[in-house]
Structures are given as C-alpha cells and as structure tokens.
Coordinates of C-alpha atoms in Angstrom, one line a residue:
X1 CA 10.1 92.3 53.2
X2 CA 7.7 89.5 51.2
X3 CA 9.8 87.7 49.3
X4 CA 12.7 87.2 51.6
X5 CA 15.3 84.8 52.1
X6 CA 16.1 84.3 55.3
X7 CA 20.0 83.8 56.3
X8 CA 21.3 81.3 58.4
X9 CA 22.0 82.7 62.3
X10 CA 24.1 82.0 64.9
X11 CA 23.9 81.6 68.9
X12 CA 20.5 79.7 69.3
X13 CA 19.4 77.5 71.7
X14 CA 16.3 74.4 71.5
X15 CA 14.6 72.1 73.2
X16 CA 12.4 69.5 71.1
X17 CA 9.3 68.4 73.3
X18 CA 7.3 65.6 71.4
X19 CA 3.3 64.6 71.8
X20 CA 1.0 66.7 73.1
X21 CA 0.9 65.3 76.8
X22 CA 4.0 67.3 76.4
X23 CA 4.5 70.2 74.8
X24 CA 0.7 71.8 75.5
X25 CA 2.0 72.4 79.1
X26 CA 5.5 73.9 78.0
X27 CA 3.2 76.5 75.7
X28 CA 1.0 77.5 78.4
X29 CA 4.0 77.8 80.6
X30 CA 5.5 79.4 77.9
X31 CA 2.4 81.7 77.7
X32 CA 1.8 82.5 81.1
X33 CA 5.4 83.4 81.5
X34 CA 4.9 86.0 78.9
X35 CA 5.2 90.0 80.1
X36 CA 4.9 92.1 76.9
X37 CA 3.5 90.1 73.7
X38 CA 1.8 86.8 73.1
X39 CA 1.8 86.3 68.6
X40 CA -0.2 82.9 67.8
X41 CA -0.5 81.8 64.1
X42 CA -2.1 78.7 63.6
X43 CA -4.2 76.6 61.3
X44 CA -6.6 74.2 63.4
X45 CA -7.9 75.4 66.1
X46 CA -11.2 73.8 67.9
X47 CA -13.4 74.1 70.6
X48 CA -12.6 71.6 73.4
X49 CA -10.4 71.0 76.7
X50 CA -7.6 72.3 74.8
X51 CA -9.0 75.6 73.4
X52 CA -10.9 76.0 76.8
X53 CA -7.4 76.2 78.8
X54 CA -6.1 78.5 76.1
X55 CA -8.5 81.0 75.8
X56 CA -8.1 81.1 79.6
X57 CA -4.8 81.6 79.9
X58 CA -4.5 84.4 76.7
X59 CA -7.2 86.5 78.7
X60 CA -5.3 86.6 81.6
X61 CA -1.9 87.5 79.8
X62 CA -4.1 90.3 78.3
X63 CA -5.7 91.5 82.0
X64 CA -1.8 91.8 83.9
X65 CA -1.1 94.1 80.2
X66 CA 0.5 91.9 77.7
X67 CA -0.8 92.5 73.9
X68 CA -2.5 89.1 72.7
X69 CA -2.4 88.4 69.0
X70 CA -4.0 85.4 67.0
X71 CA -3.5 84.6 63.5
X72 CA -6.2 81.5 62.5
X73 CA -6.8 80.3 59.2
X74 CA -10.5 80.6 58.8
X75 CA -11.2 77.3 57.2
X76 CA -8.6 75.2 59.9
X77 CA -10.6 77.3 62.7
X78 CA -14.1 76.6 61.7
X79 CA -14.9 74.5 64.7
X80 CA -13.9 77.2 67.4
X81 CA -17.1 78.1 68.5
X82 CA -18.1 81.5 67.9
X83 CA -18.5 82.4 71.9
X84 CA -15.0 81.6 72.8
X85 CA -14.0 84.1 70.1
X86 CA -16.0 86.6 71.6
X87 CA -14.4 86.0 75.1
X88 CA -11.0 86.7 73.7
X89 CA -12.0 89.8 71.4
X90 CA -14.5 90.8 74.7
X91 CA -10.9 90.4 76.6
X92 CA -9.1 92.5 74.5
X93 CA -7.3 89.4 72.2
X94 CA -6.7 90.9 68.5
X95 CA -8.6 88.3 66.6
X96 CA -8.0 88.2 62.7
X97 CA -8.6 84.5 60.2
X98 CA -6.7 84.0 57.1
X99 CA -8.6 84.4 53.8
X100 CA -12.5 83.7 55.0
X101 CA -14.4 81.5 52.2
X102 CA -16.5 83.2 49.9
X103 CA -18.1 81.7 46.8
X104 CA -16.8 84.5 44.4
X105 CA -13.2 83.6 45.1
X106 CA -13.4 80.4 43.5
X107 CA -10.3 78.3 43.7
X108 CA -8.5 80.7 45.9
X109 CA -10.3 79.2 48.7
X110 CA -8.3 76.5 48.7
X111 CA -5.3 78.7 49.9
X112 CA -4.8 78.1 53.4
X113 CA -2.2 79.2 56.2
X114 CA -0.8 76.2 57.6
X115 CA 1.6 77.0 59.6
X116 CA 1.9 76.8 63.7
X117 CA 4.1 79.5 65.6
X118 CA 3.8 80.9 68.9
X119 CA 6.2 83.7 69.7
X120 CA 6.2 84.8 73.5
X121 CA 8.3 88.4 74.4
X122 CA 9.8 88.5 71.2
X123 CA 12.2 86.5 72.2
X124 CA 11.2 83.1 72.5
X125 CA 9.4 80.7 69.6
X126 CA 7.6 77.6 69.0
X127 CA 7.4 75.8 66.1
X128 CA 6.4 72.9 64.7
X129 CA 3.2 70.9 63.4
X130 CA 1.1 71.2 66.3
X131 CA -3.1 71.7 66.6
X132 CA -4.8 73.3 69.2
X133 CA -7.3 70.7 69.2
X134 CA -8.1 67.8 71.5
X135 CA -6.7 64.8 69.7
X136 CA -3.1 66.8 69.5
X137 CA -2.9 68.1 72.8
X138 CA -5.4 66.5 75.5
X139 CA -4.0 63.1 77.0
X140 CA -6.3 60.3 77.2
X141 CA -6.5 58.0 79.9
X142 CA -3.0 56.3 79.0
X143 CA -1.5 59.5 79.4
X144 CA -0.8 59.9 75.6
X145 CA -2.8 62.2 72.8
X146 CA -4.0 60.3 69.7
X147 CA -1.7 62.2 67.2
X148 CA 2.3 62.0 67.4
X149 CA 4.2 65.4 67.1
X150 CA 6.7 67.0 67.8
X151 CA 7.5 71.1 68.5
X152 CA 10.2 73.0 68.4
X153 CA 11.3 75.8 71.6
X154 CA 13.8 77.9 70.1
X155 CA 15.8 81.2 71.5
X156 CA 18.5 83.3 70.4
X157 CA 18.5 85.7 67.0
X158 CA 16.3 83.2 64.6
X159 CA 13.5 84.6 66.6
X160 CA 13.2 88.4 65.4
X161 CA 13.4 86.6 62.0
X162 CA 10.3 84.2 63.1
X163 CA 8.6 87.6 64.4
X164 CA 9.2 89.5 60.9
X165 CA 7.7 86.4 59.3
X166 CA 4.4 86.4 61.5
X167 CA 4.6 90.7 61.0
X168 CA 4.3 89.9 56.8
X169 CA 1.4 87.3 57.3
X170 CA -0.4 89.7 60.3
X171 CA -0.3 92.5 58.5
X172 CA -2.0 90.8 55.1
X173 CA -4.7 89.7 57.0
X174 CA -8.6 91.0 56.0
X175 CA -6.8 91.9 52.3
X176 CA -8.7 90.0 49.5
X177 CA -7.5 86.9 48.0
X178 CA -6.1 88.8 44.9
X179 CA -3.7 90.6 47.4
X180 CA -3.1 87.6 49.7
X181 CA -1.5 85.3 46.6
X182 CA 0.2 87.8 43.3
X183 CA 2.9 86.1 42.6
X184 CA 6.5 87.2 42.7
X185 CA 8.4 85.7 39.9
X186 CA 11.5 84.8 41.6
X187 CA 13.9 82.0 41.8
X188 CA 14.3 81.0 45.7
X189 CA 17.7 80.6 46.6
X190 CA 19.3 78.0 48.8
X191 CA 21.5 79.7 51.6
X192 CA 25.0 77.5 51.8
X193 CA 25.6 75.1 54.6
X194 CA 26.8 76.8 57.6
X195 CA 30.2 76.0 59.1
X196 CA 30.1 74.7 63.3
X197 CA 27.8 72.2 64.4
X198 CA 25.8 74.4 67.1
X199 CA 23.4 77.2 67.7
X200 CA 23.1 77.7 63.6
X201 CA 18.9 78.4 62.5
X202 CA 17.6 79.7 60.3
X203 CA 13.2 80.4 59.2
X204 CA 12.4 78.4 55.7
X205 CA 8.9 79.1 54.5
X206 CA 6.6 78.8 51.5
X207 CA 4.2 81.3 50.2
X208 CA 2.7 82.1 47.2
X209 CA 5.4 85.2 46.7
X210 CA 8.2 83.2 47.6
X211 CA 8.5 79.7 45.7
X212 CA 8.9 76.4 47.0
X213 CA 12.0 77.0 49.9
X214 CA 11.5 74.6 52.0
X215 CA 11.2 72.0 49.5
X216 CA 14.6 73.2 47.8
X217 CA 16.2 73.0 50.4
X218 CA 15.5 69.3 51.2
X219 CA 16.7 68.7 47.8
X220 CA 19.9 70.4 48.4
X221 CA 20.3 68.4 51.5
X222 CA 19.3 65.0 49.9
X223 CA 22.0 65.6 46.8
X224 CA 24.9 66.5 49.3
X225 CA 24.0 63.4 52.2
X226 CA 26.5 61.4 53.2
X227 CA 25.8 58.9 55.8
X228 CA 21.5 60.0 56.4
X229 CA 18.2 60.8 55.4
X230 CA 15.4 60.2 57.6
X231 CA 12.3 62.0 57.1
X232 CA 8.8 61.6 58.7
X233 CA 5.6 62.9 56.8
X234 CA 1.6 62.2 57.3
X235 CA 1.0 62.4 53.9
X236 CA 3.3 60.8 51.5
X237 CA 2.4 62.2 47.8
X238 CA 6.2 63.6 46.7
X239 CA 6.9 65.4 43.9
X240 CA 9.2 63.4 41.3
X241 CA 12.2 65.7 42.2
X242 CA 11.8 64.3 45.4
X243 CA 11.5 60.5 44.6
X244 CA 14.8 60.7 42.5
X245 CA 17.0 62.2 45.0
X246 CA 15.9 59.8 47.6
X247 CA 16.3 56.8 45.0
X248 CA 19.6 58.4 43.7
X249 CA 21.2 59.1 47.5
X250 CA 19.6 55.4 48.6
X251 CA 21.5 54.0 45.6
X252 CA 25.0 55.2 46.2
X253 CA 25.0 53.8 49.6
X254 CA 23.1 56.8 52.1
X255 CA 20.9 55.1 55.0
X256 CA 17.5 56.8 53.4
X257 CA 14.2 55.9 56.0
X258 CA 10.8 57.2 55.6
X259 CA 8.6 57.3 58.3
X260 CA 5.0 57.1 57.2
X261 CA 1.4 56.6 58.4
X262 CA 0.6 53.2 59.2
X263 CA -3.5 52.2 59.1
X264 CA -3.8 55.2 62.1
X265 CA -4.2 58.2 59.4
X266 CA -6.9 60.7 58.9
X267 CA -7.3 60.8 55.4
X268 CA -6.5 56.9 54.2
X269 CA -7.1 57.5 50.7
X270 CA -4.0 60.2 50.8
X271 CA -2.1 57.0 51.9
X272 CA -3.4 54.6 49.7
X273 CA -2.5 57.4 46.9
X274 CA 1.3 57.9 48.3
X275 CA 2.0 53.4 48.3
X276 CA 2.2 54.0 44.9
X277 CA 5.4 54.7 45.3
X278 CA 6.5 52.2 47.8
X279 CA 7.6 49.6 45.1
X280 CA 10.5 51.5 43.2
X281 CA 11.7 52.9 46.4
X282 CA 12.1 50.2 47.6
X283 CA 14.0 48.3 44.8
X284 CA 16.3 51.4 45.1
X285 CA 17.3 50.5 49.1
X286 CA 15.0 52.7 50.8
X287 CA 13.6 51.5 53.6
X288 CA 9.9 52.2 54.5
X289 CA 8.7 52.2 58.4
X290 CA 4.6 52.6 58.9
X291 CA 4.3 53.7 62.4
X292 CA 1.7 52.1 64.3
X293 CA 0.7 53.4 67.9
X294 CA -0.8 56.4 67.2
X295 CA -1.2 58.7 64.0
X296 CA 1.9 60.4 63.2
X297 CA 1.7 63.6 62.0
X298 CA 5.6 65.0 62.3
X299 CA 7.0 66.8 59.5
X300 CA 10.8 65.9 60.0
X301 CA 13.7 65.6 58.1
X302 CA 17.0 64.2 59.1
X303 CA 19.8 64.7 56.6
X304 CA 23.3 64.3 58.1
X305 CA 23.9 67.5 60.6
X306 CA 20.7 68.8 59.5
X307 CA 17.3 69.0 60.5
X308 CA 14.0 70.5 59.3
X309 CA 10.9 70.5 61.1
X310 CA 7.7 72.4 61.1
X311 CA 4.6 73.0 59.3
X312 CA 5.3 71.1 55.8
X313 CA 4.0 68.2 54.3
X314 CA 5.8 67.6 50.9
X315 CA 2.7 67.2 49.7
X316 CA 1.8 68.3 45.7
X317 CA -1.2 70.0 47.8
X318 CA 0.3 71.6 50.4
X319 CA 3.5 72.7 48.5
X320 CA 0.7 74.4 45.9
X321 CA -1.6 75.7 47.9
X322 CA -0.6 76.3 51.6
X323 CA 1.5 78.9 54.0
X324 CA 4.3 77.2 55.4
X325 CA 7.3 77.2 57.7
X326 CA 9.7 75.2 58.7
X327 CA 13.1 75.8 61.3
X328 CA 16.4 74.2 59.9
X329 CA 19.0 74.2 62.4
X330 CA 22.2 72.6 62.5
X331 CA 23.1 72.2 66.2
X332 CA 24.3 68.8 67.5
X333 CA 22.5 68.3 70.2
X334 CA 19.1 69.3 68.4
X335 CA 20.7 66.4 65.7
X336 CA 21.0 64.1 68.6
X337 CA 17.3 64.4 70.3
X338 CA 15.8 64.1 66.6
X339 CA 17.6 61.1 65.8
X340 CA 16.8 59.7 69.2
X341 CA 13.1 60.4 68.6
X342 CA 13.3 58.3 65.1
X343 CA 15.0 55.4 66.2
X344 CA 11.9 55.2 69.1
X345 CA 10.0 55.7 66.2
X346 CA 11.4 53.1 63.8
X347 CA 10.6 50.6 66.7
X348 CA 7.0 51.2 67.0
X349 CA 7.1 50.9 63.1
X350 CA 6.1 48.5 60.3
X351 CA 9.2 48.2 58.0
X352 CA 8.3 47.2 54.5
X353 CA 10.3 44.5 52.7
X354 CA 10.1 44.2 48.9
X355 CA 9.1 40.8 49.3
X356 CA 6.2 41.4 51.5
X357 CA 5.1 44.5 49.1
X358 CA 4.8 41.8 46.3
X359 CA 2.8 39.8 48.4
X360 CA 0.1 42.3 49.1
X361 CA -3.6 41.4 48.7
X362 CA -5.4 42.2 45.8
X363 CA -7.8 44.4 47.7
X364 CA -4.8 46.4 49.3
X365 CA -3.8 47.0 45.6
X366 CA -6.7 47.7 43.9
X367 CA -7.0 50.9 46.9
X368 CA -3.8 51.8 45.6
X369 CA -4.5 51.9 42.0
X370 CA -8.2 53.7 42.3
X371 CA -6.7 56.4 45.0
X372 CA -3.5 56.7 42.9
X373 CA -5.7 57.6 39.6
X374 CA -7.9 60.1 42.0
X375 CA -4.7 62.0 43.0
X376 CA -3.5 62.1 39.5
X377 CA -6.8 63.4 38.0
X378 CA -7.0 66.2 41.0
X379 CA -3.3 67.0 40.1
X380 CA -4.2 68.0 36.1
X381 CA -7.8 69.7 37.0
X382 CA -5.7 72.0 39.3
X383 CA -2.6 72.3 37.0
X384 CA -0.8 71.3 40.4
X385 CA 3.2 70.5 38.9
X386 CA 5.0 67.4 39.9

C-alpha cells in the first residue's frame, strides 16, 4: 500500500478539542474506553505528569486484554525515561522508535516521524499536533498549558484509512534507514473536491515514498479560494510556491490571514528566519496576526469549506525531511468550530501593518537578515528545494 493516495470518504463525524487542559482528558477517556486495540504514533514524548498518567492508563488497557501499541520517534522520545519504557514493555505494551540515531547513517538521521495519531477500537482517531509532554498537556495554575493546539476526534470510514496508514509506518519500524526512505518516483495526485458540505474526510500525508501531498493540496485549495484562507503555523519558512499563491489569491480580493508565532516561540531564530517574508506579503493584502498568550503550535488551514489540520508545518525542513499527516475534511460544522477558534485567535493576536513593519528597529532587522542568511545557507548544504 506505500505510496497511496488516499480518497475522499463519506459519513464521518468530529469534534475539535483545543489546548491541552482539553483534549489530554478526552484521550485518556478515549483510552480507557478502549476494549480491543489502543495504536499510538507519536513524535515527542517525555517523562513528566503527562507521561506518568499515560503509561498508567495504557497498562491497564493492556491488564482487562486490550493489545497496546506505540509508535515513538526515537529522537522526539529521547526524554522518556528509560524505566517508564520498561513498565509498559514489563506490561505487555509493544514498544518500537522510529529510525534510532546511529553515526553511520549520516544525514538520514535527520528523518524523523512527526506525526501524532491515536486510534482507539479501530474505529475511533485522533489527530492533530499534539505532544505527550507537560508544556502540551499539563495545565498550570491558570488552568491553561503553555502551548496552544488543537486535535482532531474523528469517526466514521476515514478511520480504517488512518489505521492502514499507522499499519505501513508499524510495520517499517526496526528496518534500516536505507529501507525506511527509497524513494518512489511518483507524481502525487490531488483528489477533486468533494460535492456536500458534511461528513466528507479524507488521510493526507507525506513520506519519503509519497511526495509532498499535503502541501499540494494546500496549493490546490489556495488557487481555487473564493472568499478565505486562514492558516496557522509555528514555524513560518514557506516554500516560494506557497508565498505566490497566497500573494496571488490576496491580490484578487480573498481574505488571506496567517496566524504566526508571536515572541512566545521555541525556536526564535526559525521566526526571525520566516519575517523575511512579512514585507511583500503584506504589500500584496495579507494580513499577518502574531498571537501572543501562549505559544501556538496549530498546524491549520482554513480555505473556504475546507480545512486541514494535523501534524505539518509547511516548513522547507519538515516538508524534506519529516513523516506527516494531516485530516482534510469538508463538513460544515467542523468549518464552523475552526473558524470560531481563529477569530478567538485573531483577538489575542498582534496584526502587522505595513506601516508599522517599516518602522521596525534596527536590531529587530538585523535578527532577520543574519537568521534569514542561516536558513538559506542550511537550505543549499542540504540541497533542501524551495
């Protein structure tokens, strides 16, 4: 099946749960609900509260007889501490990390398995962009978690198609790099836009077999908007074909947002990098929100009557080098809780005005221009296309 295209699908149902103080209760509910399988694929995972309540809650699934699975990417899980990984595999979790580092593999250590799904029965998913780590899911005394996220509970037939995907990845797992990346020459196709505005989902994913997908299918979306195009990333570093479609659909009269990383980011220099941007997008219309509270890490997009969310960064890096996955649904009341959650968003936001951009500090810009030469210099020593 590597190397598949997934088709749209009929008949689903979501419910989009957003932060942590949210949706780390639904998954353990979710988890502890679960009678015959438990699949987790995820890349950061660390010891703390969080992990603690997990590993808890997967060993009892196992003990009342329900087969435990985990999928960690051994570079993203390198702070779960080797005892709790001995309680689960003691407990009868199967245990398995995505392409362990080794010197002799050279640059192939830098592919990674990024994406997050937990599939519970077969029958139910989530999906999104999620951590099991403190900051992500472990409230702090306001009540909220220090990163902003949102993931995805899905049902219906998208799910055995979410299961086959985890299946391809599962069964890979151990194999050396060599057999983990050959590439499959193939041009990815872009299924058509489904007809009906409910229950349609489809599984969008990247790999080194299968091309960029999910990023072709923004860029479908983008060139056909009408009225939208909202879309939230961390890390804002966009290939050119990206850029253009947003400049083009901003200039013919679409309402094209980005919502960005304000000064709350874990990697600043990756935003420092990604301003360099900010001043022909903006002469173009788009409007730029930095949102402030906490640091946003959603992987959204918003185009029209369809949405994309999940594990992908649109990124140079991540679109080279990483597993991904995204869900694209077009079901109106998905569309309606997604646009609710960015115009929340957009509040708590900075919005950029050309004028002020002219008016930054010299400091501000020389950041930009040394972190913006950086990025450019790592983009030709890894032969990483724009």
């Amino acid at each position: 099946m590597t190397g598949i295209t997934y088709p749209w699908r009929e008949g689903n149902t979501y419910r989009l749960t957003v932060n942590g103080e949210h949706f780390f209760p639904e998954l353990l509910e979710q988890l502890q609900q679960a009678r015959e399988t438990i699949d987790i694929e995820m890349y950061l995972v660390t010891s703390g509260q969080v992990t603690a309540r997990l590993v808890k809650v997967l060993i009892a699934a196992v003990e009342r007889g329900v087969q435990v699975r985990c999928l960690f990417d051994a570079v993203g899980s390198r702070e779960f501490a080797e005892p709790e990984r001995e309680q689960l595999r003691h407990a009868g979790v199967d245990l398995r990390f995505y392409n362990p580092l080794n010197w002799r593999f050279g640059s192939r250590n830098f592919h990674r398995d990024h994406r997050k799904i937990v599939l519970v029965d077969q029958v139910r998913a989530m999906v999104g962009g999620m951590g099991l780590t403190d900051p992500f899911c472990q409230a702090d005394a306001s009540g909220q978690t220090e990163w902003h996220e949102q993931m995805l509970l899905i049902e219906g037939p998208v799910v055995a198609d979410w299961q086959d995907l985890f299946e391809q990845e599962w069964n890979k797992a151990g194999l050396p790099p060599d057999a983990l990346l050959a590439p499959l020459r193939r041009k990815v196709s872009v299924p058509p836009h489904p007809q009906g505005d409910a229950g349609h989902g489809r599984v969008a994913y990247i790999d080194s077999r299968h091309g960029k997908e999910v990023l072709n299918c923004l860029l479908a979306a983008v060139r056909r908007a009408d009225t939208r195009v909202w879309l939230a990333t961390p890390y804002f570093l966009p290939a050119w074909r990206i850029r253009r479609a947003l400049q083009r659909a901003a200039r013919r009269g679409v309402d094209v947002r980005l919502l960005l990383c304000g000064q709350r980011i874990d990697h600043p220099q990756v935003r420092y990098a990604g301003q360099r941007f900010y001043s022909r997008l903006l002469k173009s219309g788009v409007r730029i929100y930095e949102y402030q509270p906490r640091f946003l890490h959603l992987k959204t997009a918003l185009v029209d009557d369809w949405v994309s969310l999940g594990s992908c960064n649109f990124d140079h890096w991540t679109l080279h080098w990483n597993l991904e996955a995204n869900h694209q649904a077009v079901d109106a009341g998905l569309i309606a809780d997604v646009a609710s959650s960015f115009e929340t968003d957009f509040t708590d936001s900075k919005e950029w005005t050309l004028t002020q951009w002219r008016e930054l500090p010299w400091q501000h810009r020389l950041k930009i221009r040394v972190w913006g030469q950086i990025n450019r210099w790592v983009m030709f020593w890894f032969d990483i296309k724009r």
